[in-house]
mmCIF file of C-alpha atoms in Angstrom:
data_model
loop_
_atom_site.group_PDB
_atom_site.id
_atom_site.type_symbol
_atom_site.label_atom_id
_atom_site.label_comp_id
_atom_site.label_asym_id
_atom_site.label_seq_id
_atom_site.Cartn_x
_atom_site.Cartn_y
_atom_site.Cartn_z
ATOM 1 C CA UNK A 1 78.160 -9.089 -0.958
ATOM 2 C CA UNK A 2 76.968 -12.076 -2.905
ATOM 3 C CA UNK A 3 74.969 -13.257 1.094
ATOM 4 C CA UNK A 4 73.295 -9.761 1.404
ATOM 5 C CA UNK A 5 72.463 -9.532 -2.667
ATOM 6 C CA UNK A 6 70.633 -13.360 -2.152
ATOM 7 C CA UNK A 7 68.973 -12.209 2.003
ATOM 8 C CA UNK A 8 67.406 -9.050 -0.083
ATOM 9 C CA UNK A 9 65.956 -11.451 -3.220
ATOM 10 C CA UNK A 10 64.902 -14.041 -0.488
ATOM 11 C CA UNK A 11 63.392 -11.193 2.103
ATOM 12 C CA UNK A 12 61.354 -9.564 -0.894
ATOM 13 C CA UNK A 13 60.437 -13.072 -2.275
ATOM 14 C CA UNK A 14 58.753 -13.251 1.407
ATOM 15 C CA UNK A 15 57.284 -10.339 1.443
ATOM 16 C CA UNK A 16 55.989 -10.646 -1.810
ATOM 17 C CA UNK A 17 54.364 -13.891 -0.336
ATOM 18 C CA UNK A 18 53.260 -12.406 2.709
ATOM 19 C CA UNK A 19 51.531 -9.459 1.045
ATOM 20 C CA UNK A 20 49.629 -11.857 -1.319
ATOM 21 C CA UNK A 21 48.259 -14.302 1.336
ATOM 22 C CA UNK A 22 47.393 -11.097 3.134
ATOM 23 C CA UNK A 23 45.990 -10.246 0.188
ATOM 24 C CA UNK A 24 43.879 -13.612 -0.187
ATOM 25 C CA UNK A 25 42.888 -13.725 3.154
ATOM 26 C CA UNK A 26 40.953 -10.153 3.029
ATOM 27 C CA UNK A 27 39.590 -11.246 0.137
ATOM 28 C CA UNK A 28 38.103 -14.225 1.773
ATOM 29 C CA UNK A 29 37.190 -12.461 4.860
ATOM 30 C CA UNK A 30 34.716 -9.719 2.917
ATOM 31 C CA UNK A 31 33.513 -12.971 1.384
ATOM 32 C CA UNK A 32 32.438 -14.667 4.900
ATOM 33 C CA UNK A 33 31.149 -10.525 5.487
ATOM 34 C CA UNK A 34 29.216 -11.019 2.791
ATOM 35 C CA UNK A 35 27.726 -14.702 3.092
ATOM 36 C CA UNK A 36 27.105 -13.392 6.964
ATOM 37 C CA UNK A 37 25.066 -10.472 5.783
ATOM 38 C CA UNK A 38 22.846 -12.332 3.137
ATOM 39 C CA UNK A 39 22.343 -14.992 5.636
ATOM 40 C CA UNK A 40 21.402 -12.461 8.579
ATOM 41 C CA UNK A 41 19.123 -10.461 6.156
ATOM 42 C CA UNK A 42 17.452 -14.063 5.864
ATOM 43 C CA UNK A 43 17.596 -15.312 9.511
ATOM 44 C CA UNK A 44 16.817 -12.207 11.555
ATOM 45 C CA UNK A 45 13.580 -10.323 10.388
ATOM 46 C CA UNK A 46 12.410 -14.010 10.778
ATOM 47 C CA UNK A 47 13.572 -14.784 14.023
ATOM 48 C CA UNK A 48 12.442 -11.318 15.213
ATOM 49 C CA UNK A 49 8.434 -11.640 14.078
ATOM 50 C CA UNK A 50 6.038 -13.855 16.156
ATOM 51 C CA UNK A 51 2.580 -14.727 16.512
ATOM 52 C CA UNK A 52 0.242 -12.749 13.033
ATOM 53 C CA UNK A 53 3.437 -10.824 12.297
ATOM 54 C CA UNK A 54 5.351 -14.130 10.874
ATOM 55 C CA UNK A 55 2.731 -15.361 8.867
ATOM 56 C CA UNK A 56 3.536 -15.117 5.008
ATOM 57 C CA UNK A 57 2.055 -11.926 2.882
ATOM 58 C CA UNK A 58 -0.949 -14.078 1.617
ATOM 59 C CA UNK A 59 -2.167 -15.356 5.219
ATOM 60 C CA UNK A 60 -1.958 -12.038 6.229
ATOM 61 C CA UNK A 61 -3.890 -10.541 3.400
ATOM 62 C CA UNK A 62 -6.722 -12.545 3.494
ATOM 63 C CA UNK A 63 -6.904 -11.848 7.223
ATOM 64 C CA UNK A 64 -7.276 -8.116 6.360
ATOM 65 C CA UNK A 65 -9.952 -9.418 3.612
ATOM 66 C CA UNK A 66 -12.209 -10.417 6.147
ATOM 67 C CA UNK A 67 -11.540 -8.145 9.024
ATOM 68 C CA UNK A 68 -13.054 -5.437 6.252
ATOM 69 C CA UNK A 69 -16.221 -7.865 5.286
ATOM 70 C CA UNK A 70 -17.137 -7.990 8.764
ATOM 71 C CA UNK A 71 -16.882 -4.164 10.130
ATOM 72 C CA UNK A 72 -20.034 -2.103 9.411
ATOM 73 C CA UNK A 73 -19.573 -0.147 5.674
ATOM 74 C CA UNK A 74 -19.401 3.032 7.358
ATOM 75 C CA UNK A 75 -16.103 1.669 9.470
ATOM 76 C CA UNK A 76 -14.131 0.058 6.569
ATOM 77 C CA UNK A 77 -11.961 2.795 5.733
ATOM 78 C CA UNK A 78 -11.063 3.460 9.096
ATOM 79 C CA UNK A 79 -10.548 -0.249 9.546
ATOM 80 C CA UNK A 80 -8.275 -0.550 6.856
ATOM 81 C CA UNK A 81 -6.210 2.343 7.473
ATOM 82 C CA UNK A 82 -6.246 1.000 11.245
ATOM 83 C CA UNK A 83 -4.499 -2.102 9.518
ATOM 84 C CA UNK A 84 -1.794 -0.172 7.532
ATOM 85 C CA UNK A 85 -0.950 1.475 10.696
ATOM 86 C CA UNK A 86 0.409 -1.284 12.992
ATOM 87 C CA UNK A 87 3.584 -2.015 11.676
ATOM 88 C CA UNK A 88 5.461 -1.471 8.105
ATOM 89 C CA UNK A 89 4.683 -4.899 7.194
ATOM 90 C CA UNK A 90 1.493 -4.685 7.375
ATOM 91 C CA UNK A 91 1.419 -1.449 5.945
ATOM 92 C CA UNK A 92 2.681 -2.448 2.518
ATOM 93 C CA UNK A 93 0.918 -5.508 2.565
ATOM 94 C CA UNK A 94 -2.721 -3.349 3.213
ATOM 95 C CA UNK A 95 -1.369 -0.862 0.962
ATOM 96 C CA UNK A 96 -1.235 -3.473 -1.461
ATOM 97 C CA UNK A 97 -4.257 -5.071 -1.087
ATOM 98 C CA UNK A 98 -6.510 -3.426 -3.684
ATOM 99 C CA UNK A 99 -10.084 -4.949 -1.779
ATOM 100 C CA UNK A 100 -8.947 -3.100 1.503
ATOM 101 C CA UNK A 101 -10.244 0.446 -0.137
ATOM 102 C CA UNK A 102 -13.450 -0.499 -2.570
ATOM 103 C CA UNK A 103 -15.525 1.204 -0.057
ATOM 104 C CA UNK A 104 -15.841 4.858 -0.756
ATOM 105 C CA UNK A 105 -17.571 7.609 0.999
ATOM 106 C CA UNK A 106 -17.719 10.643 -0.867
ATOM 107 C CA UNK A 107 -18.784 13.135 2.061
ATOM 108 C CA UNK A 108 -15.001 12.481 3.465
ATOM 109 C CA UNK A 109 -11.793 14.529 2.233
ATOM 110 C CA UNK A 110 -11.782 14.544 -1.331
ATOM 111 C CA UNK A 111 -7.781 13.782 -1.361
ATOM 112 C CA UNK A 112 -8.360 10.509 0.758
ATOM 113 C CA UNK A 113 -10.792 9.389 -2.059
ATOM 114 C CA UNK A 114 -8.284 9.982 -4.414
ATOM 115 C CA UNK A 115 -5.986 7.682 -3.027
ATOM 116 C CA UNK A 116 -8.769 5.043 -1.927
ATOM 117 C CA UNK A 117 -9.488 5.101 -6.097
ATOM 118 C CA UNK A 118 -6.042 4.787 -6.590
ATOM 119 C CA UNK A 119 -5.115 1.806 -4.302
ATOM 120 C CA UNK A 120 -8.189 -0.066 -5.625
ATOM 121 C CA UNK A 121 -6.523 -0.556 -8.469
ATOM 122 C CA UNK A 122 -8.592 -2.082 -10.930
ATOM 123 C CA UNK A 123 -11.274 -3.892 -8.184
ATOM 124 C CA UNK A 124 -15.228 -3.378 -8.201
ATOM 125 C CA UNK A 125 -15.910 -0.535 -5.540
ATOM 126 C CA UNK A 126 -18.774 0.637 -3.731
ATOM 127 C CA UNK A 127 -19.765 4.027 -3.199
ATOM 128 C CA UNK A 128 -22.222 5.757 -1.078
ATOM 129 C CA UNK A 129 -22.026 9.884 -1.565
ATOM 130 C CA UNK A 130 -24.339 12.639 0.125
ATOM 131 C CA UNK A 131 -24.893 15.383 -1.288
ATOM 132 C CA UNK A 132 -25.702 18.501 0.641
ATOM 133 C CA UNK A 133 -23.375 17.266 3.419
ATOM 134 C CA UNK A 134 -20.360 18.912 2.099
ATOM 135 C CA UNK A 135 -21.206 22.815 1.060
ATOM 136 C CA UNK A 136 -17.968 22.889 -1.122
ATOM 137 C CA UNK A 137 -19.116 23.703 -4.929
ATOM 138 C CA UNK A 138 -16.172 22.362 -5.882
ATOM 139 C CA UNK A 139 -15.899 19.446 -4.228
ATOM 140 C CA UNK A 140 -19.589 18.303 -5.209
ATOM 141 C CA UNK A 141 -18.183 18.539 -8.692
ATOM 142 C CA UNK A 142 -15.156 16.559 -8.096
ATOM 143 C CA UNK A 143 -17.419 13.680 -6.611
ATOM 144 C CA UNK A 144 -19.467 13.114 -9.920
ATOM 145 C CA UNK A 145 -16.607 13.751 -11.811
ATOM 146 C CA UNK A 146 -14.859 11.117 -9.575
ATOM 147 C CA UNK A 147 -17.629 8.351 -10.274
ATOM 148 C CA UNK A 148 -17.576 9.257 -13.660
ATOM 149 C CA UNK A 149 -14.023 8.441 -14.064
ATOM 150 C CA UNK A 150 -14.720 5.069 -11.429
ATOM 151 C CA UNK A 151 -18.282 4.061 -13.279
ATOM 152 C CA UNK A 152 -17.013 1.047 -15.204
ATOM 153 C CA UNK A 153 -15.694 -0.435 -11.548
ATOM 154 C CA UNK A 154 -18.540 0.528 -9.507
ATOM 155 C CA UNK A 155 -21.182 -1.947 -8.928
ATOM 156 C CA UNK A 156 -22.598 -0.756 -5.369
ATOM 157 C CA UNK A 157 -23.964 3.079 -5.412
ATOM 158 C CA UNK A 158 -25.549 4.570 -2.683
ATOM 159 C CA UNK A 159 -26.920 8.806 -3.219
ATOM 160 C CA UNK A 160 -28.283 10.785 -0.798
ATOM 161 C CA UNK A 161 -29.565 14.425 -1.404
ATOM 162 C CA UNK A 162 -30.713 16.980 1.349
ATOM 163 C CA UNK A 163 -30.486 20.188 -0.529
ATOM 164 C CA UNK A 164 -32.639 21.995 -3.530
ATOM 165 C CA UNK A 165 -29.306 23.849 -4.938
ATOM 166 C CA UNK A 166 -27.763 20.113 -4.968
ATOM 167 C CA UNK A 167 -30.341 18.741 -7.851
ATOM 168 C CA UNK A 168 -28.085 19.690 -10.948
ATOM 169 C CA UNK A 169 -25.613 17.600 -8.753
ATOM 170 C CA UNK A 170 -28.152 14.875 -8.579
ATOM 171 C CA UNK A 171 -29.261 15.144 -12.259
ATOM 172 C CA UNK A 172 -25.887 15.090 -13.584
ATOM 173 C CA UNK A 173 -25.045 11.871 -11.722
ATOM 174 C CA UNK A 174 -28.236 10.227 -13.162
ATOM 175 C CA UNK A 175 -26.810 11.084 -16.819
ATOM 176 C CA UNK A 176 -23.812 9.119 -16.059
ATOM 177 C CA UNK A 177 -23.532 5.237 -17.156
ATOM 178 C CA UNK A 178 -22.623 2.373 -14.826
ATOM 179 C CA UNK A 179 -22.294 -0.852 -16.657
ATOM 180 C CA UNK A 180 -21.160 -2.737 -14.072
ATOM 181 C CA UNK A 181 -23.627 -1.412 -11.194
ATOM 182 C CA UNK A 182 -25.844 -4.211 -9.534
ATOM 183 C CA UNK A 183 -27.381 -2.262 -6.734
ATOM 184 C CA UNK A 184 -28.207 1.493 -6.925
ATOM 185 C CA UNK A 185 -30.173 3.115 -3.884
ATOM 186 C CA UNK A 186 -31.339 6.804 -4.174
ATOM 187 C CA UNK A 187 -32.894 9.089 -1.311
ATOM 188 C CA UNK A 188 -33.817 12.318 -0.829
ATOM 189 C CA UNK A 189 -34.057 13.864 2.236
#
């Protein structure tokens, strides 16, 4: 009795063992899981991007800087959304690239100025705004109100008016202040 009593304490004793290197050795193994992750997350977008695509955030950026200086104004928006559209990387790093969207041209949609104004951020912007293009009341009123809200950032300002009924448009954006404008063109056509 006293052999079986002394196999049982020695067989748990083992298995006691057994379970706690077991133990140890998942332990280590989601460890190396672990290591192998972080190090993929590190090695493989790399490894996968070539030619513009691997250049850092800053090469890239000032790449998109002067792509935009050298379209026509009238193209720049398209040109920068045109950017934001080839890939997610370049997408956040347009997106985030407040000089991408200081042109604005107030005949477009009123929502995409918006969000030009608002991923500008803080930089000077240009504007250029017909009235008399648009026939909305309403969004005629949202464009001065729009430059009102923008006038300490503006420094470029191009108007156009075609219409009679757009004058109280015209006069109200001539009450408005721009202390930061250098370069103001009016027509009317």
């Amino acid at each position: 009795m006293n052999d079986d009593v002394a196999f049982f304490e020695k067989a748990t004793n083992a298995l006691l063992r057994l379970k706690s290197a077991r133990h140890f050795l998942h332990s280590l193994a989601d460890s190396f899981e672990s290591e192998i992750a972080r190090l993929e997350a590190l090695v493989l977008p790399a490894s996968r991007m070539h030619g513009l695509a691997a250049l850092p955030p800053e090469i890239i950026r000032s790449i998109f800087e002067n792509v935009v200086q050298i379209v026509p104004d009238e193209e720049r928006d398209c040109t920068a959304i045109i950017l934001s559209h080839v890939c997610q990387r370049f997408r956040e790093i347009a997106f985030a690239t407040p000089s991408l969207w200081t042109w604005i041209h107030f005949n477009d949609d009123m929502s995409f100025n918006r969000l030009k104004l608002a991923r500008s951020q803080n930089a000077q912007i240009r504007a250029k705004l017909r009235f008399g293009y648009n026939d909305e009341k309403k969004d005629r009123i949202d464009v001065v109100s729009l430059l009102q809200a923008s006038s300490p950032r503006l420094i470029t300002l191009e108007a156009v008016y075609s219409k009679t009924q757009d004058a109280q448009e015209f006069e109200r954006l001539r009450s408005l202040v721009f202390p930061a404008l250098t370069s103001l063109t009016l027509w009317a056509k």
